[in-house]
mmCIF file of C-alpha atoms in Angstrom:
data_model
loop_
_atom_site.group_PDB
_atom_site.id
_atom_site.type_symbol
_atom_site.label_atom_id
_atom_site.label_comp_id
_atom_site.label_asym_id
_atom_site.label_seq_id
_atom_site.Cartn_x
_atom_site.Cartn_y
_atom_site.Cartn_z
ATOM 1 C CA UNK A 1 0.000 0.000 0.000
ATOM 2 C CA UNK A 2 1.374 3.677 -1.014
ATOM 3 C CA UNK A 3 2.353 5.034 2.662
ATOM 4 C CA UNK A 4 0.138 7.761 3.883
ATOM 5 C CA UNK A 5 -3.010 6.430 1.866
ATOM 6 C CA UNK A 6 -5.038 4.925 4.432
ATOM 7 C CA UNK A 7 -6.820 7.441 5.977
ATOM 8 C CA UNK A 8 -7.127 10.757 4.233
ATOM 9 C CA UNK A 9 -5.392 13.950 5.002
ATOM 10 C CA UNK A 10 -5.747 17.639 3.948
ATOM 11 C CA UNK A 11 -2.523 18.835 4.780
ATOM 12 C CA UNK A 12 -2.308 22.672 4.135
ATOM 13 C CA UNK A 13 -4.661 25.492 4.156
ATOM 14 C CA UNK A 14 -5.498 27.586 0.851
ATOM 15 C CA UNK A 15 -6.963 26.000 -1.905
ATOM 16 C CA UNK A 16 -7.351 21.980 -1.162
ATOM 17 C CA UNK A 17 -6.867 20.013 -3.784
ATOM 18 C CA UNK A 18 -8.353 15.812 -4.192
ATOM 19 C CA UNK A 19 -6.381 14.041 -6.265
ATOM 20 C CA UNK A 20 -7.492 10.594 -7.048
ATOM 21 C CA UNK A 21 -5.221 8.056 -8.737
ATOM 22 C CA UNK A 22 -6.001 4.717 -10.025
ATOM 23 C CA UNK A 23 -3.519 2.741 -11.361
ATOM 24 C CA UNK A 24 -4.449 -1.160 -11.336
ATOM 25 C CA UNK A 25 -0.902 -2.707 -11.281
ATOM 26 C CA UNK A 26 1.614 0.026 -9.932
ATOM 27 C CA UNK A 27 4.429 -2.467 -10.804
ATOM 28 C CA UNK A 28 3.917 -2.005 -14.334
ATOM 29 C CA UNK A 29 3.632 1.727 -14.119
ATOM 30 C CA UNK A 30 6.440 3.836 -15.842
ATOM 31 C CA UNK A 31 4.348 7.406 -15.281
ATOM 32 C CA UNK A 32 1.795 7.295 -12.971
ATOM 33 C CA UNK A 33 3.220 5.877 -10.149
ATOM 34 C CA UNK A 34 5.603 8.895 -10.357
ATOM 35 C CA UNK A 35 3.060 11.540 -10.928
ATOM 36 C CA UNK A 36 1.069 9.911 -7.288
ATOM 37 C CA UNK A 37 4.256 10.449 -5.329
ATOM 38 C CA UNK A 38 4.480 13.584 -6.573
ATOM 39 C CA UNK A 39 1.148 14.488 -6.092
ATOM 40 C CA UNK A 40 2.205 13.410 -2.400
ATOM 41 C CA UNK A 41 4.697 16.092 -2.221
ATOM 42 C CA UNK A 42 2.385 18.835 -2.797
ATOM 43 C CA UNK A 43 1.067 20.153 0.789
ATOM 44 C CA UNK A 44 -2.040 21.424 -0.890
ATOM 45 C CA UNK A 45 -2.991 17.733 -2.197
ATOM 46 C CA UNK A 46 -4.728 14.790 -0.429
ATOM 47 C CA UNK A 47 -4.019 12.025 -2.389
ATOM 48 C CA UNK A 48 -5.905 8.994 -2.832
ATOM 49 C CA UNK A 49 -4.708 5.377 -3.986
ATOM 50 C CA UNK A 50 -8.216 4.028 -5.021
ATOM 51 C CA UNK A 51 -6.725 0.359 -5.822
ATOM 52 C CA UNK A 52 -4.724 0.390 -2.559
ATOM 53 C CA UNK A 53 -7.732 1.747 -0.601
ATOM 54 C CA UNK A 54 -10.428 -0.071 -1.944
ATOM 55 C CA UNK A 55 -8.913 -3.534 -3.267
ATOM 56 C CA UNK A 56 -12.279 -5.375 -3.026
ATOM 57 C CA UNK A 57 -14.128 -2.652 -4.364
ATOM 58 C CA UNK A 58 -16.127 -1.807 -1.706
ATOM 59 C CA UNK A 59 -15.657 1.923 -1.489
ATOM 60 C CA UNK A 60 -17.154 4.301 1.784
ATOM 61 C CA UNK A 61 -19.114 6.598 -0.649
ATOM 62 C CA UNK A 62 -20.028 8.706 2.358
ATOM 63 C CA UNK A 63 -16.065 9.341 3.421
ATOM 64 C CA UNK A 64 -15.251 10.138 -0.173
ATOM 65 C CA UNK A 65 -17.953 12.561 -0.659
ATOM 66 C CA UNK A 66 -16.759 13.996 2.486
ATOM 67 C CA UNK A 67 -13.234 14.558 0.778
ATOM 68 C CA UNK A 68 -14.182 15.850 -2.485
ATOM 69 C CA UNK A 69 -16.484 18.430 -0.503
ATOM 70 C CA UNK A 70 -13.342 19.845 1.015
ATOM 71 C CA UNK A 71 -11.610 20.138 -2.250
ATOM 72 C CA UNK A 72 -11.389 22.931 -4.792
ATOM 73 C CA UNK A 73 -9.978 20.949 -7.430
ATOM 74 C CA UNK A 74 -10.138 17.492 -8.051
ATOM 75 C CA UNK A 75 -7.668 15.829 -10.024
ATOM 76 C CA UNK A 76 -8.452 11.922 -12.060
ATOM 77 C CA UNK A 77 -5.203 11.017 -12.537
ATOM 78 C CA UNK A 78 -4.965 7.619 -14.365
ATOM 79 C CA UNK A 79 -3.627 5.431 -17.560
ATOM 80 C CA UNK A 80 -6.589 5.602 -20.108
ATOM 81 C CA UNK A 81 -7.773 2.143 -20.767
ATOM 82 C CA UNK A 82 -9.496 0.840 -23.769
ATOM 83 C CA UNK A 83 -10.691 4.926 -24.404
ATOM 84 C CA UNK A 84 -11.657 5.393 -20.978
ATOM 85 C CA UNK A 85 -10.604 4.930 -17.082
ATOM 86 C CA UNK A 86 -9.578 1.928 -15.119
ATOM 87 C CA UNK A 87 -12.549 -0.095 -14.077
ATOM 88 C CA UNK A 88 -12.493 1.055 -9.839
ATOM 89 C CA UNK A 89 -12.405 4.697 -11.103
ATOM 90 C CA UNK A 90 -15.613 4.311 -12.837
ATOM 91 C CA UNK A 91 -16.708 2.599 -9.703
ATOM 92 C CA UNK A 92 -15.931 5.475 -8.108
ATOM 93 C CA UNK A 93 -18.230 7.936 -10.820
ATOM 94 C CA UNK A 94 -21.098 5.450 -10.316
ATOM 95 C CA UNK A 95 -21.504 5.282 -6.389
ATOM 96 C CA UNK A 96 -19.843 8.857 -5.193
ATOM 97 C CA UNK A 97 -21.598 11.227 -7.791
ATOM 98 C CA UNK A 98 -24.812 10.221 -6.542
ATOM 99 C CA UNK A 99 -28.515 11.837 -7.553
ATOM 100 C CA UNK A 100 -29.435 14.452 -5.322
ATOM 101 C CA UNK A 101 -25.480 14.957 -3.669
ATOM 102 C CA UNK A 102 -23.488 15.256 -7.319
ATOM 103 C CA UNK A 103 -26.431 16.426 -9.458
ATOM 104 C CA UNK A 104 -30.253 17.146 -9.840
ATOM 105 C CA UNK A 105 -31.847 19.551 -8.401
ATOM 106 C CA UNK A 106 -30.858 19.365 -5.012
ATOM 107 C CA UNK A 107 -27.408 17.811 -5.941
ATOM 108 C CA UNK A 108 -25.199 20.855 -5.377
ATOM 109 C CA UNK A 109 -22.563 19.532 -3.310
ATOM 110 C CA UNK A 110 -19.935 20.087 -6.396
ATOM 111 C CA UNK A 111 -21.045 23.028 -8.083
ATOM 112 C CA UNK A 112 -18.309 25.500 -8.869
ATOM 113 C CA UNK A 113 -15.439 23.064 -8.031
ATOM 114 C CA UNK A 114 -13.035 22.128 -11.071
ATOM 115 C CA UNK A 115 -11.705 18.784 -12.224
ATOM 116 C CA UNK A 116 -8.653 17.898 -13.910
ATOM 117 C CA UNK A 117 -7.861 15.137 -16.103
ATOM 118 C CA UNK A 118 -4.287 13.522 -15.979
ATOM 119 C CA UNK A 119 -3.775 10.805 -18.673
ATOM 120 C CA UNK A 120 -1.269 8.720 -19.906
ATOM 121 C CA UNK A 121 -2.027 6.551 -22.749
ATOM 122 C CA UNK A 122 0.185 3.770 -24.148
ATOM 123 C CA UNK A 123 -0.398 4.539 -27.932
ATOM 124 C CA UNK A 124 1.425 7.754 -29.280
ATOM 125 C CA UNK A 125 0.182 10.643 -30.057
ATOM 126 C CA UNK A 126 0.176 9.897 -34.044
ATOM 127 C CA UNK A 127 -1.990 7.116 -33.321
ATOM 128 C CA UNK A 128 -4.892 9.453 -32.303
ATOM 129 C CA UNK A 129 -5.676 10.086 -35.862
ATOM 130 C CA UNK A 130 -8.219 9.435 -38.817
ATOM 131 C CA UNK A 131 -5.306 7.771 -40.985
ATOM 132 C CA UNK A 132 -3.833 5.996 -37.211
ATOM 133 C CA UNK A 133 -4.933 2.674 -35.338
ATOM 134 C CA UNK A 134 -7.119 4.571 -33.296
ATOM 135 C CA UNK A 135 -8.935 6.036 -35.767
ATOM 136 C CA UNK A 136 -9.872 9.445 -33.747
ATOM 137 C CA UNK A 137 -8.320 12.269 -32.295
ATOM 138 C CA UNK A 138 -7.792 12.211 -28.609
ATOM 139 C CA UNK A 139 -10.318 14.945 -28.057
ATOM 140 C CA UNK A 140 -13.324 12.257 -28.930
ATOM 141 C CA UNK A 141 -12.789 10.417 -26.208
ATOM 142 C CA UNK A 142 -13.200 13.275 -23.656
ATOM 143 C CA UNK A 143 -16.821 14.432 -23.822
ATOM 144 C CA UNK A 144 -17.283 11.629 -21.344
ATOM 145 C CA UNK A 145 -15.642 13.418 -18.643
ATOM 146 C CA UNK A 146 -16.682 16.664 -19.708
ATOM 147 C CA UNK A 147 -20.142 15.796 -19.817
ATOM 148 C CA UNK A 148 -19.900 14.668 -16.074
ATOM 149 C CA UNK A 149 -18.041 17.876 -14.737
ATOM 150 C CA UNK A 150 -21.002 19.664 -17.172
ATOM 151 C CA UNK A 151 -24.130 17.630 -15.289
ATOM 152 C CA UNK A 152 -22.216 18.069 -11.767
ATOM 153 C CA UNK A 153 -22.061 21.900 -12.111
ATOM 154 C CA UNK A 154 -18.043 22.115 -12.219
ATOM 155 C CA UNK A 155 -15.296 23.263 -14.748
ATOM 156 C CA UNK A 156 -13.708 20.519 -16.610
ATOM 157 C CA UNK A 157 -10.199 21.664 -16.795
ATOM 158 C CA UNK A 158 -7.602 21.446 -20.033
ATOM 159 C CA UNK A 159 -6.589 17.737 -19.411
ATOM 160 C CA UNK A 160 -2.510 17.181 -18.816
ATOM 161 C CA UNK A 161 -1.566 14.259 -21.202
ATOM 162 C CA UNK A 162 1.570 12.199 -21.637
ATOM 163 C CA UNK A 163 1.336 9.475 -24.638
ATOM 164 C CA UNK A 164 3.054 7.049 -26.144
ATOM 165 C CA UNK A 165 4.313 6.247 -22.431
ATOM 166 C CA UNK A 166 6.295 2.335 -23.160
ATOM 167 C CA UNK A 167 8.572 4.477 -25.158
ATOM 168 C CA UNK A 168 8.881 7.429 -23.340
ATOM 169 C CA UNK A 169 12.600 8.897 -22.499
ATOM 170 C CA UNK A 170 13.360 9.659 -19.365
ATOM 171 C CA UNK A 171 13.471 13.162 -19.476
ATOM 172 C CA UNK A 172 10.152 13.367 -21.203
ATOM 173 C CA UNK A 173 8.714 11.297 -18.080
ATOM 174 C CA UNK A 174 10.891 13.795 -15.827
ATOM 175 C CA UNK A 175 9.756 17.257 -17.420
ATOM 176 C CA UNK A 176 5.888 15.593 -17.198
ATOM 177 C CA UNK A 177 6.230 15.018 -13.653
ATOM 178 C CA UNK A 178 7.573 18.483 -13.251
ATOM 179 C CA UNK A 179 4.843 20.248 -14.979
ATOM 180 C CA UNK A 180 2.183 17.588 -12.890
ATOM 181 C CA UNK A 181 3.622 18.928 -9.850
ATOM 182 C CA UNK A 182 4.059 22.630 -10.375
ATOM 183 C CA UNK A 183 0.568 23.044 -11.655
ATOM 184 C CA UNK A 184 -0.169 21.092 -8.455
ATOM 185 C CA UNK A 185 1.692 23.798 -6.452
ATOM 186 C CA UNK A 186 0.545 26.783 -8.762
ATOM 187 C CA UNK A 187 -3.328 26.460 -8.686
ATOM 188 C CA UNK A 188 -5.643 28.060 -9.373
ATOM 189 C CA UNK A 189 -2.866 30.661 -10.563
ATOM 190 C CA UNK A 190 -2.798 29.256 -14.029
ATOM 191 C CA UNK A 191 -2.843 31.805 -17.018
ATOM 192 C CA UNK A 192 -5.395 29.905 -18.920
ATOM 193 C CA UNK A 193 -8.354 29.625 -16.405
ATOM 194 C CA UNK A 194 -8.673 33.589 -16.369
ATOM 195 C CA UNK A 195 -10.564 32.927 -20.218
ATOM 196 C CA UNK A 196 -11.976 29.581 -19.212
ATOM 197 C CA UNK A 197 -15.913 29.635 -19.912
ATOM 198 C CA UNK A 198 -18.125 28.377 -16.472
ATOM 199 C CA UNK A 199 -19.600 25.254 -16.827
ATOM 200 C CA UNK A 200 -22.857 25.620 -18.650
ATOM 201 C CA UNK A 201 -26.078 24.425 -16.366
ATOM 202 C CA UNK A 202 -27.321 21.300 -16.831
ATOM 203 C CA UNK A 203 -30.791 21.061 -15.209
ATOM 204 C CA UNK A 204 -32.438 17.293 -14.808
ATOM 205 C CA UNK A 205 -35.991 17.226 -14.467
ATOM 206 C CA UNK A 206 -37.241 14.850 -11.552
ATOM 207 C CA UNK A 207 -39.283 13.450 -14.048
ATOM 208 C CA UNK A 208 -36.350 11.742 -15.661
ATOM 209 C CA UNK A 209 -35.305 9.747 -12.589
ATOM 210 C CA UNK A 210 -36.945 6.461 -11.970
ATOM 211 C CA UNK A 211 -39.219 6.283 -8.515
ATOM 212 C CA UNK A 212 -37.420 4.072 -5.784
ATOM 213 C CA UNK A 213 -38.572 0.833 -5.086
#
């Protein structure tokens, strides 16, 4: 287990800042293990090691909502896995951003927060192309994530991508890290959310949520 990740601390005042980082084999990790223990450096940042946490899945939806209530910024920092995130991070979407806490009408608990996505893929950048193997560019498989910052009332950030990550050079990994963990250090003092639009409002009729049984 990543020390320091069993129970959750916010360890400096000013603008808190969740980061949540699912990686499901950390052996195997060239990048993301890195950017975590960075994140751990930060005093800002309360990091969280969802597969080291919650290995059976099981996750205390009430403690996390508790965390990302204290945040300002919350950071999904994973490897992007067939288009999307690792299977305990969308775990994590289903049971924390609940109806009525996340969104709805009465779900205001994250409006005007902002979320950050921090990707790695394995595929290069080239390959996120019409004429490439992947057959799109990289911004397709976004609206996802946009879409739930959107419905959840916060600001979906400019995500912080590293491809092509099997073949990376060291000093590509290094100068990632770097920028990870200054923007880390640096928020929300970044030239480039002074321009950034609000989320638009996303109002969901109780009509269009089934009854309880």
């Amino acid at each position: 287990m990543f020390p320091g990740m069993d129970e959750p601390t916010l360890r400096a005042p000013g603008e808190p800042i969740y980061v949540l980082s699912a990686h499901p084999n950390w052996r195997e990790s060239r990048v993301n293990r890195r950017l975590r223990d960075a994140a751990a450096s930060v005093a800002a940042a309360e990091v969280r090691d969802l597969y080291a946490i919650y290995p059976d899945y099981d996750i205390d939806v009430r403690a996390e909502q508790e965390a990302v209530e204290r945040a300002r910024l919350i950071v999904l920092q994973h490897p992007i896995q067939w288009y999307s995130m690792p299977a305990l991070q969308k775990l994590w979407m289903d049971e924390v951003l609940s109806y009525g806490w996340a969104y709805g009408r009465l779900g205001t608990a994250l409006q005007g927060k902002d979320v950050w996505l921090v990707a790695t893929t394995g595929g290069p950048e080239s390959s996120y192309h019409p004429q490439g193997y992947n057959r799109y560019f990289f911004d397709a498989f976004l609206p996802p994530y946009e879409q739930t910052a959107a419905l959840c009332g916060m600001r979906f950030l400019p995500p912080l991508l590293l491809h092509g990550v099997h073949r990376a050079t060291e000093q590509e990994i290094e100068t990632h890290v770097a920028v990870f963990t200054e923007r880390l250090r640096t928020y929300p003092d970044w030239p480039e959310l002074e321009g950034l639009d609000d989320c638009p409002a996303c109002d969901v009729p109780q009509t269009d949520r089934p009854r309880e049984s």
